[in-house]
Coordinates of N, CA and C in Angstrom, one line a residue:
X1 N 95.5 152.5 103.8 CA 94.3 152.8 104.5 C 93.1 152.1 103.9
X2 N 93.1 152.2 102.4 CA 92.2 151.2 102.0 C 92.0 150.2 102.3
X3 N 93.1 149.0 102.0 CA 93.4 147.8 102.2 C 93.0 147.4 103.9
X4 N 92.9 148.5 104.6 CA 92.3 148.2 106.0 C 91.1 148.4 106.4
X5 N 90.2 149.0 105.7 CA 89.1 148.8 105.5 C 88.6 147.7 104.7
X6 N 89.2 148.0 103.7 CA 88.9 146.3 103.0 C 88.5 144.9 104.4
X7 N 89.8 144.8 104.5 CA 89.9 143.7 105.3 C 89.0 143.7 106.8
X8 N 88.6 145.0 106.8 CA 87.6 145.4 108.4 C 86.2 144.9 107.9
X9 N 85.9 145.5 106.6 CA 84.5 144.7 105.9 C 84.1 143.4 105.9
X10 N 85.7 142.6 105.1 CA 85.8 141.3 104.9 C 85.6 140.9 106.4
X11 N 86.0 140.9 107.3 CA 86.3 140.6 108.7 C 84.8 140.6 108.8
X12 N 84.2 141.8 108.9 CA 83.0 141.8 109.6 C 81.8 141.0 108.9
X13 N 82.0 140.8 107.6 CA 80.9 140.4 106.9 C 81.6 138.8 107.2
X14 N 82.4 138.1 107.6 CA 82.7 137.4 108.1 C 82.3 136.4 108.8
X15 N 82.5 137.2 110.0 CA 82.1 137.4 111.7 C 80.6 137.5 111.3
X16 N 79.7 138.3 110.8 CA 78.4 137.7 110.9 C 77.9 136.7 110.2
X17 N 78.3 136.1 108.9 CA 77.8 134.7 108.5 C 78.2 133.9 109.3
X18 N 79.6 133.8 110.3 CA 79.9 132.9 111.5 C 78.6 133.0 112.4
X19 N 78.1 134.3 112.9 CA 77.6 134.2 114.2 C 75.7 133.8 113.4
X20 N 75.3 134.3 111.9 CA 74.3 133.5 111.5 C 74.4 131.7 111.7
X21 N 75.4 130.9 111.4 CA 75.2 130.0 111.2 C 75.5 129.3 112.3
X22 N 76.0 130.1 113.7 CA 75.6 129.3 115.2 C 74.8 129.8 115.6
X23 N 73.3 130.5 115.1 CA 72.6 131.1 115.8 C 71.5 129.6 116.3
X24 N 70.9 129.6 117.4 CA 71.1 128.2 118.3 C 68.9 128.4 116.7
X25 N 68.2 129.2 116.3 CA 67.2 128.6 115.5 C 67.6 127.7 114.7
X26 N 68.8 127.8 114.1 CA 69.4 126.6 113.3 C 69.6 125.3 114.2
X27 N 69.5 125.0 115.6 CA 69.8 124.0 116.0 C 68.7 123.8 116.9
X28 N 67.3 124.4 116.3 CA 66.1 124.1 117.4 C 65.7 124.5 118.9
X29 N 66.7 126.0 119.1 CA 67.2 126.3 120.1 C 67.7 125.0 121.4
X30 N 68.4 124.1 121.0 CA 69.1 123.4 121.5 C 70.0 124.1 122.9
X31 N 70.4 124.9 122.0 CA 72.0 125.9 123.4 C 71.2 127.3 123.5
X32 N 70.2 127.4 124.0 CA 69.1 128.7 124.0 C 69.5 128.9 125.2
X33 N 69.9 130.1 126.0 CA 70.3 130.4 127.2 C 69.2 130.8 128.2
X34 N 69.6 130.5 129.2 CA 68.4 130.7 130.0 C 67.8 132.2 129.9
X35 N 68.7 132.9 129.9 CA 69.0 134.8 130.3 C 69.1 134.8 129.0
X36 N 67.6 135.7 128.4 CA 68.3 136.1 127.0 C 69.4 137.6 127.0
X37 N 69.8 138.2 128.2 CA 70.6 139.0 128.3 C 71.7 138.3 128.4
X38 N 71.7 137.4 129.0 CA 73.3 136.8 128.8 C 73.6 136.5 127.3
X39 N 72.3 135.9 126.2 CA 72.6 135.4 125.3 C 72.9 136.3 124.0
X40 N 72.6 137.4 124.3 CA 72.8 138.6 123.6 C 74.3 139.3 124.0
X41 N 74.2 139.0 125.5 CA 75.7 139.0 125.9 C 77.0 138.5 124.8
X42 N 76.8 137.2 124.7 CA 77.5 136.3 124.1 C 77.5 136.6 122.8
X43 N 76.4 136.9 122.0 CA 76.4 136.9 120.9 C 76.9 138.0 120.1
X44 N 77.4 138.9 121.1 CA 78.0 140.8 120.8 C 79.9 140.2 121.1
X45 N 79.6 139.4 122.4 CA 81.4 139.4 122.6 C 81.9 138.6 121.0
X46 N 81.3 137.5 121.2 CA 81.3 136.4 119.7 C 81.5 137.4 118.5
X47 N 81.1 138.1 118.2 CA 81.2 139.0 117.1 C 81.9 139.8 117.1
X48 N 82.3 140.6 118.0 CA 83.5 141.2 118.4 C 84.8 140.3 118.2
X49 N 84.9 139.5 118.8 CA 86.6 138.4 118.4 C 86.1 137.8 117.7
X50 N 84.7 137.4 116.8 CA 85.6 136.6 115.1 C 86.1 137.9 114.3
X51 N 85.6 139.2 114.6 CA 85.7 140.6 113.9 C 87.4 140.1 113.7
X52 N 88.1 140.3 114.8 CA 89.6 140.2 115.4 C 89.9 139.5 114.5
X53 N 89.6 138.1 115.0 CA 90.3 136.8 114.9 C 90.6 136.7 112.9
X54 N 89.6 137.1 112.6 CA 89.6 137.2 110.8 C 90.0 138.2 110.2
X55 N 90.1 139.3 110.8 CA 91.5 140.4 110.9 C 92.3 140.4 110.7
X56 N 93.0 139.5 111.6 CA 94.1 138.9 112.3 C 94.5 137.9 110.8
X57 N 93.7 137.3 110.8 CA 93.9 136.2 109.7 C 94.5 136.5 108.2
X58 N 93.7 137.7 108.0 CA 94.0 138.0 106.6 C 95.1 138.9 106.2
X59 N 95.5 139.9 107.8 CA 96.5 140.1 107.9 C 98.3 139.2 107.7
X60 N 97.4 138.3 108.6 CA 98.8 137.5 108.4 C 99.2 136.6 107.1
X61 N 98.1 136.2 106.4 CA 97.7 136.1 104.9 C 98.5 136.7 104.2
X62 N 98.1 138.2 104.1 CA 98.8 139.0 103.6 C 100.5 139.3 103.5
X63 N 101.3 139.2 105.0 CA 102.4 138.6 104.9 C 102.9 137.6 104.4
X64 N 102.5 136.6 105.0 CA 102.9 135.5 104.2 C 103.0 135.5 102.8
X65 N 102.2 136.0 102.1 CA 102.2 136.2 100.4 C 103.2 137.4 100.3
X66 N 103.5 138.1 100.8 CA 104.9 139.1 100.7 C 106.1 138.5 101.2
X67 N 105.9 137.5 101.8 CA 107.8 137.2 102.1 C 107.5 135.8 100.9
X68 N 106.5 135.4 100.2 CA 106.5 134.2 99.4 C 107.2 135.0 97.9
X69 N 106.3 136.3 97.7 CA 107.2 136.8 96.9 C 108.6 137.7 97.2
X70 N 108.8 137.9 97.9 CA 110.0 138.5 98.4 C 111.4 137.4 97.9
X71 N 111.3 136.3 98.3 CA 111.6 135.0 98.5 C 111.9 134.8 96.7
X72 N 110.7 134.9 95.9 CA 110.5 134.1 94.8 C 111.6 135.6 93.8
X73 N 111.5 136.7 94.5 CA 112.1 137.6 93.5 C 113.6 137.5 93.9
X74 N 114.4 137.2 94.9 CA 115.3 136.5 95.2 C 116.4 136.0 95.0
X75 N 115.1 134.6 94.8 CA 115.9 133.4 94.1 C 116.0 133.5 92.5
X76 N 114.7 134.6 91.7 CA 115.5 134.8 90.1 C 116.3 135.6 90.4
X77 N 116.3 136.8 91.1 CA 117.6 137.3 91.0 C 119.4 136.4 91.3
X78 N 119.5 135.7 91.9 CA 120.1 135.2 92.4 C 120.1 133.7 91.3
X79 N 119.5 133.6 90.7 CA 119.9 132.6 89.6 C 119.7 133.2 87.9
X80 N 119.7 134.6 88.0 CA 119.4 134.9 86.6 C 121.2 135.5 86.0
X81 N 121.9 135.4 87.7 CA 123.5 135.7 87.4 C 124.4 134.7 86.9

C-alpha cells in the first residue's frame, strides 16, 4: 500500500511539472485557447492522464526490475551447481 502511494505522489508531482512546462505563458500564449473554459478543460483532462500514464510507467518499471532479478537469481542458481 505504501509503494502505491509512493508512486501516486511520484505520478502526480510528475504530471504537474509536465503540465507547468506546457503551460502556453512559457510560449507567449502562442496555443492560448479561445474559451478559457475549454482551456481549463484541457488542462484538468492533461493532468489527469499524465497522472495515469506515469503510473502506468513506474509500475511497469517496477516489473521489469523483478523479472531482471528473478532472471539474475536463476541463472546463479543454475550455475552455482
Amino acid at each position: 500500500m505504501a509503494q502505491r502511494m509512493i508512486d501516486f505522489v511520484l505520478s502526480a508531482l510528475a504530471a504537474l511539472l509536465s503540465v507547468l512546462l506546457s503551460w502556453p505563458y512559457w510560449r507567449d500564449f502562442e496555443y492560448w485557447a479561445e474559451s478559457p473554459t475549454m482551456w481549463w478543460i484541457y488542462i484538468i483532462i492533461g493532468y489527469v492522464l499524465a497522472i495515469y500514464v506515469f503510473y502506468a510507467f513506474l509500475g511497469s518499471l517496477r516489473t521489469l526490475f523483478q523479472h531482471d532479478e528473478q532472471a539474475r537469481q536463476q541463472e546463479n542458481a543454475g550455475g552455482s551447481k
